[in-house]
Tab-separated table of C-alpha atoms in Angstrom:
chain	number	residue	atom	x	y	z
T	1	MET	CA	21.659	53.538	0.995
T	2	THR	CA	25.361	52.756	-0.698
T	3	LYS	CA	27.570	55.664	-1.085
T	4	ARG	CA	29.173	57.208	-4.089
T	5	TYR	CA	33.080	57.001	-3.474
T	6	PHE	CA	34.614	60.050	-5.243
T	7	GLY	CA	36.698	58.715	-7.851
T	8	GLY	CA	34.324	55.263	-8.080
T	9	LYS	CA	34.508	53.107	-11.214
T	10	GLY	CA	30.589	52.393	-11.073
T	11	GLN	CA	29.532	54.314	-13.853
T	12	PRO	CA	28.448	52.414	-17.022
T	13	GLY	CA	30.872	52.532	-19.640
T	14	VAL	CA	33.629	52.784	-16.922
T	15	TYR	CA	33.585	49.405	-15.003
T	16	HIS	CA	32.861	47.793	-18.918
T	17	THR	CA	35.784	48.989	-19.721
T	18	ILE	CA	38.473	47.823	-16.678
T	19	ILE	CA	36.402	44.303	-16.383
T	20	ASN	CA	37.129	44.251	-20.543
T	21	GLN	CA	40.760	44.384	-19.391
T	22	ILE	CA	41.170	41.831	-16.510
T	23	PRO	CA	42.410	37.998	-17.571
T	24	PRO	CA	41.178	34.885	-16.113
T	25	HIS	CA	42.798	34.910	-12.794
T	26	LYS	CA	42.073	32.723	-9.150
T	27	THR	CA	43.139	35.392	-7.065
T	28	TYR	CA	41.277	39.396	-7.176
T	29	ILE	CA	43.027	42.064	-5.125
T	30	GLU	CA	41.355	45.443	-4.762
T	31	ALA	CA	42.989	47.639	-3.197
T	32	PHE	CA	41.973	51.399	-2.254
T	33	LEU	CA	38.329	49.493	-2.565
T	34	GLY	CA	36.458	52.616	-1.958
T	35	GLY	CA	32.939	51.368	-3.397
T	36	GLY	CA	34.211	48.379	-4.608
T	37	SER	CA	32.745	48.791	-8.139
T	38	ILE	CA	35.274	46.063	-10.117
T	39	MET	CA	35.065	43.394	-7.604
T	40	LYS	CA	30.903	44.305	-7.501
T	41	TYR	CA	30.354	43.902	-11.132
T	42	LYS	CA	32.843	41.280	-12.092
T	43	LYS	CA	32.622	37.306	-11.643
T	44	PRO	CA	33.757	36.384	-8.429
T	45	ALA	CA	37.492	34.673	-8.343
T	46	GLU	CA	38.453	31.921	-6.260
T	47	ARG	CA	39.425	34.343	-3.622
T	48	SER	CA	38.586	37.891	-3.826
T	49	ILE	CA	40.774	40.457	-1.654
T	50	GLY	CA	39.249	44.156	-0.677
T	51	VAL	CA	41.859	46.598	0.642
T	52	ASP	CA	41.374	50.061	2.075
T	53	LEU	CA	42.316	52.174	5.174
T	54	HIS	CA	38.378	53.714	5.467
T	55	LEU	CA	36.735	51.673	7.634
T	56	PRO	CA	33.405	52.666	7.013
T	57	ALA	CA	33.851	51.703	2.908
T	58	LEU	CA	35.315	48.075	4.656
T	59	GLN	CA	32.072	47.739	6.348
T	60	GLN	CA	30.178	48.778	3.506
T	61	PHE	CA	30.741	46.682	1.155
T	62	GLU	CA	30.426	43.875	3.600
T	63	MET	CA	27.606	44.587	4.480
T	64	ALA	CA	26.485	45.035	0.511
T	65	HIS	CA	28.179	42.360	-1.114
T	66	LEU	CA	29.521	39.454	1.407
T	67	PRO	CA	26.613	36.861	0.961
T	68	SER	CA	27.244	37.182	-2.995
T	69	ILE	CA	31.051	36.953	-3.185
T	70	ALA	CA	32.012	34.033	-2.429
T	71	ALA	CA	35.566	33.722	-0.361
T	72	LEU	CA	35.377	37.338	0.448
T	73	GLU	CA	38.659	39.163	2.569
T	74	LEU	CA	38.581	42.625	3.306
T	75	HIS	CA	41.215	43.929	5.027
T	76	HIS	CA	41.343	47.416	6.873
T	77	ALA	CA	45.067	48.342	5.698
T	78	ASN	CA	47.179	50.486	4.451
T	79	ALA	CA	47.075	49.395	0.448
T	80	LEU	CA	50.986	50.101	-0.155
T	81	GLU	CA	52.403	48.191	3.195
T	82	PHE	CA	49.510	45.523	2.403
T	83	LEU	CA	51.181	45.127	-0.816
T	84	LYS	CA	54.560	44.952	0.028
T	85	TYR	CA	53.906	42.653	2.479
T	86	GLY	CA	51.617	40.113	0.827
T	87	ASN	CA	53.852	40.110	-2.647
T	88	MET	CA	56.812	39.417	-0.270
T	89	VAL	CA	54.866	36.698	1.784
T	90	ALA	CA	52.208	35.233	-0.942
T	91	LYS	CA	54.247	35.685	-4.409
T	92	TRP	CA	51.578	36.067	-5.912
T	93	GLY	CA	52.127	34.998	-10.015
T	94	LYS	CA	50.341	35.625	-13.115
T	95	GLU	CA	47.245	33.447	-11.486
T	96	THR	CA	46.652	37.188	-9.385
T	97	VAL	CA	45.186	39.999	-11.090
T	98	VAL	CA	45.690	43.401	-8.123
T	99	TYR	CA	43.446	46.397	-9.562
T	100	LEU	CA	44.730	49.780	-7.838
T	101	ASP	CA	42.073	52.703	-7.696
T	102	PRO	CA	44.415	54.911	-6.073
T	103	PRO	CA	43.267	58.583	-4.953
T	104	TYR	CA	43.866	60.691	-8.403
T	105	PRO	CA	46.652	62.890	-7.858
T	106	LEU	CA	45.551	66.547	-6.475
T	107	ASP	CA	47.321	68.349	-9.542
T	108	THR	CA	45.008	66.518	-12.067
T	109	ARG	CA	41.476	67.229	-9.953
T	110	THR	CA	39.282	70.335	-11.182
T	111	SER	CA	36.955	70.292	-8.709
T	112	ASN	CA	36.941	70.774	-4.452
T	113	ALA	CA	35.866	66.684	-3.763
T	114	ARG	CA	38.117	64.465	-1.623
T	115	TYR	CA	39.237	61.578	-0.210
T	116	ALA	CA	38.975	60.147	3.281
T	117	ASN	CA	42.744	59.349	3.039
T	118	GLU	CA	44.543	60.893	0.466
T	119	LEU	CA	47.973	60.302	-1.033
T	120	THR	CA	50.965	62.385	-1.643
T	121	ASP	CA	53.534	63.266	-4.383
T	122	GLN	CA	56.076	60.992	-3.004
T	123	GLN	CA	53.422	58.212	-1.975
T	124	HIS	CA	52.224	57.867	-5.147
T	125	LEU	CA	55.678	57.237	-6.276
T	126	GLU	CA	56.406	54.924	-3.535
T	127	LEU	CA	53.144	53.418	-5.282
T	128	LEU	CA	54.393	52.878	-8.677
T	129	SER	CA	57.445	51.112	-7.910
T	130	ILE	CA	55.620	48.507	-5.649
T	131	ALA	CA	53.222	48.146	-8.334
T	132	LYS	CA	56.085	47.323	-10.923
T	133	SER	CA	57.813	44.980	-8.839
T	134	LEU	CA	54.689	42.695	-8.623
T	135	ASN	CA	54.912	39.653	-10.201
T	136	CYS	CA	51.017	39.675	-10.828
T	137	HIS	CA	48.859	41.252	-13.451
T	138	VAL	CA	47.932	44.782	-12.714
T	139	LEU	CA	45.662	47.404	-13.476
T	140	ILE	CA	46.148	51.227	-12.463
T	141	SER	CA	43.787	53.988	-12.736
T	142	THR	CA	44.169	57.805	-12.821
T	143	TYR	CA	43.863	60.865	-14.749
T	144	PRO	CA	46.019	61.788	-17.257
T	145	ASN	CA	49.244	63.125	-15.120
T	146	GLN	CA	53.051	63.232	-16.115
T	147	MET	CA	53.863	61.548	-13.185
T	148	TYR	CA	52.465	58.206	-13.901
T	149	GLN	CA	53.105	58.628	-17.953
T	150	HIS	CA	56.727	58.481	-16.997
T	151	GLN	CA	56.571	55.795	-14.418
T	152	LEU	CA	54.655	53.900	-16.409
T	153	ALA	CA	55.970	54.278	-20.034
T	154	SER	CA	56.197	50.624	-20.489
T	155	TRP	CA	53.101	49.380	-19.562
T	156	ARG	CA	49.898	49.106	-22.222
T	157	LEU	CA	47.662	52.388	-22.109
T	158	VAL	CA	43.556	51.869	-21.823
T	159	LYS	CA	42.254	55.223	-22.471
T	160	HIS	CA	38.397	56.165	-21.836
T	161	LYS	CA	36.028	58.712	-20.316
T	162	SER	CA	34.468	59.392	-17.491
T	163	VAL	CA	32.050	61.886	-15.680
T	164	ALA	CA	33.575	63.655	-12.227
T	165	SER	CA	31.433	64.678	-9.231
T	166	ASN	CA	31.168	68.172	-10.742
T	167	GLY	CA	29.313	66.923	-13.885
T	168	GLU	CA	32.662	67.308	-16.080
T	169	VAL	CA	33.454	64.846	-18.426
T	170	ARG	CA	37.281	63.554	-18.115
T	171	GLU	CA	39.802	61.012	-20.097
T	172	GLU	CA	40.922	58.439	-17.844
T	173	ASN	CA	44.051	56.201	-18.060
T	174	LEU	CA	44.129	52.664	-16.981
T	175	TYR	CA	47.279	51.092	-17.400
T	176	CYS	CA	47.799	47.526	-17.802
T	177	ASN	CA	51.445	45.429	-16.968
T	178	PHE	CA	50.406	42.778	-19.264
T	179	ALA	CA	49.742	42.395	-22.960
T	180	GLU	CA	46.128	42.807	-24.054
T	181	PRO	CA	44.066	39.703	-22.967
T	182	VAL	CA	43.051	37.666	-25.454
T	183	TYR	CA	40.800	35.432	-22.756
T	184	LEU	CA	38.616	37.669	-20.139
T	185	HIS	CA	37.840	36.511	-16.935
T	186	ASP	CA	34.644	37.846	-17.402
T	187	ASP	CA	33.300	38.366	-20.888
T	188	ARG	CA	30.137	39.513	-20.225
T	189	TYR	CA	30.679	43.049	-20.865
T	190	ILE	CA	32.707	42.662	-24.421
T	191	GLY	CA	32.468	45.023	-26.636
T	192	GLU	CA	33.907	48.644	-26.896
T	193	ASN	CA	30.034	50.423	-26.173
T	194	ASN	CA	26.958	50.077	-24.950
T	195	ASP	CA	25.685	49.325	-29.052
T	196	LYS	CA	28.605	47.013	-29.988
T	197	ARG	CA	27.742	45.227	-25.971
T	198	MET	CA	24.122	44.924	-26.748
T	199	ASP	CA	24.665	43.527	-30.407
T	200	ILE	CA	26.650	40.872	-29.850
T	201	THR	CA	24.542	39.754	-26.906
T	202	ARG	CA	21.678	39.127	-29.475
T	203	ARG	CA	23.801	37.792	-31.918
T	204	ILE	CA	24.904	34.888	-29.075
T	205	GLU	CA	21.461	34.434	-27.513
T	206	ARG	CA	20.077	34.256	-31.555
T	207	ASN	CA	22.732	31.552	-32.434
T	208	LYS	CA	22.204	30.070	-28.680
T	209	ARG	CA	18.260	29.237	-29.296
T	210	LYS	CA	18.854	28.244	-33.056
T	211	ILE	CA	21.065	25.245	-32.042
T	212	LEU	CA	19.437	24.622	-28.062
T	213	ASP	CA	16.192	24.044	-30.946
T	214	TRP	CA	18.517	21.336	-32.399
T	215	PRO	CA	18.332	17.502	-31.555
T	216	GLU	CA	20.413	16.416	-28.849
T	217	VAL	CA	22.498	13.830	-31.218
T	218	GLU	CA	23.053	16.854	-33.649
T	219	ARG	CA	23.885	19.193	-30.507
T	220	VAL	CA	26.371	16.911	-29.439
T	221	ARG	CA	28.122	16.069	-33.058
T	222	PHE	CA	28.527	20.134	-33.497
T	223	LEU	CA	30.244	20.294	-30.417
T	224	ASN	CA	32.794	17.920	-30.754
T	225	GLU	CA	33.155	19.353	-34.393
T	226	LEU	CA	34.052	22.833	-32.766
T	227	LYS	CA	36.011	21.518	-30.209
T	228	SER	CA	38.609	20.223	-33.043
T	229	GLU	CA	38.575	23.067	-34.476
T	230	MET	CA	39.769	25.010	-31.190
T	231	THR	CA	42.714	26.294	-29.812
T	232	GLU	CA	44.445	23.800	-26.481
T	233	PHE	CA	44.088	27.174	-24.998
T	234	GLU	CA	40.759	28.199	-25.915
T	235	ASN	CA	39.899	24.072	-24.347
T	236	GLU	CA	41.258	24.371	-21.687
T	237	TYR	CA	40.118	27.887	-20.832
T	238	LEU	CA	36.358	26.423	-21.319
T	239	GLY	CA	37.113	23.038	-19.349
T	240	ASN	CA	38.508	25.388	-16.490
T	241	PHE	CA	35.148	27.660	-17.085
T	242	THR	CA	33.060	24.020	-16.751
T	243	ARG	CA	34.796	22.853	-13.940
T	244	ASN	CA	34.658	26.318	-11.792
T	245	ALA	CA	30.883	26.799	-12.486
T	246	ARG	CA	29.881	23.473	-11.223
């Protein structure tokens, strides 16, 4: 049975919210992997990297998801050191997304649950300093707290709810160092709640079935007409998506 990790992001509504903020990318890095819910539920990147200091978490993730995630790399390493070294050597750019889900700061918790590897306040500050130095797209999850609020004051903030290990409903903060993306790496979860997501899915399926019922020559004309009205970026995005799907 898959272990649920303290602070994990596998709850419905939680992983949806986070994935709905992730822009298109070729390399995805999830430090403080734990249960790896975001990597598990999002569409794989060309290269997916998980980092955790807790070896059992890496072993469990590898056994459960190695066959389903292409080009998966798992590193048994300190996330701070990995990020510092990787940024210096790999020179990550805008085609890289880093998602950080560090241990919640101790003063934000309302339960006695603990991580296998905690961070001190000084280590949180070091992590935030490293995150701000990265030249790629970065997302960081945490409970509301003054340290993150002060250090990431210029970052975009997305608020959402989660259920803590003691059953309490908590507000979570997701900080992003980029503007809200117009296009997503994985758009299967668009919609602010389950009702909206279901409505969008039904509308897409309904219209897709209608168009697929047309004669092929009409479908091709429709697609050409649609393409001519789309922006250059939309055409490029769909072209990349089609190539990657092959």
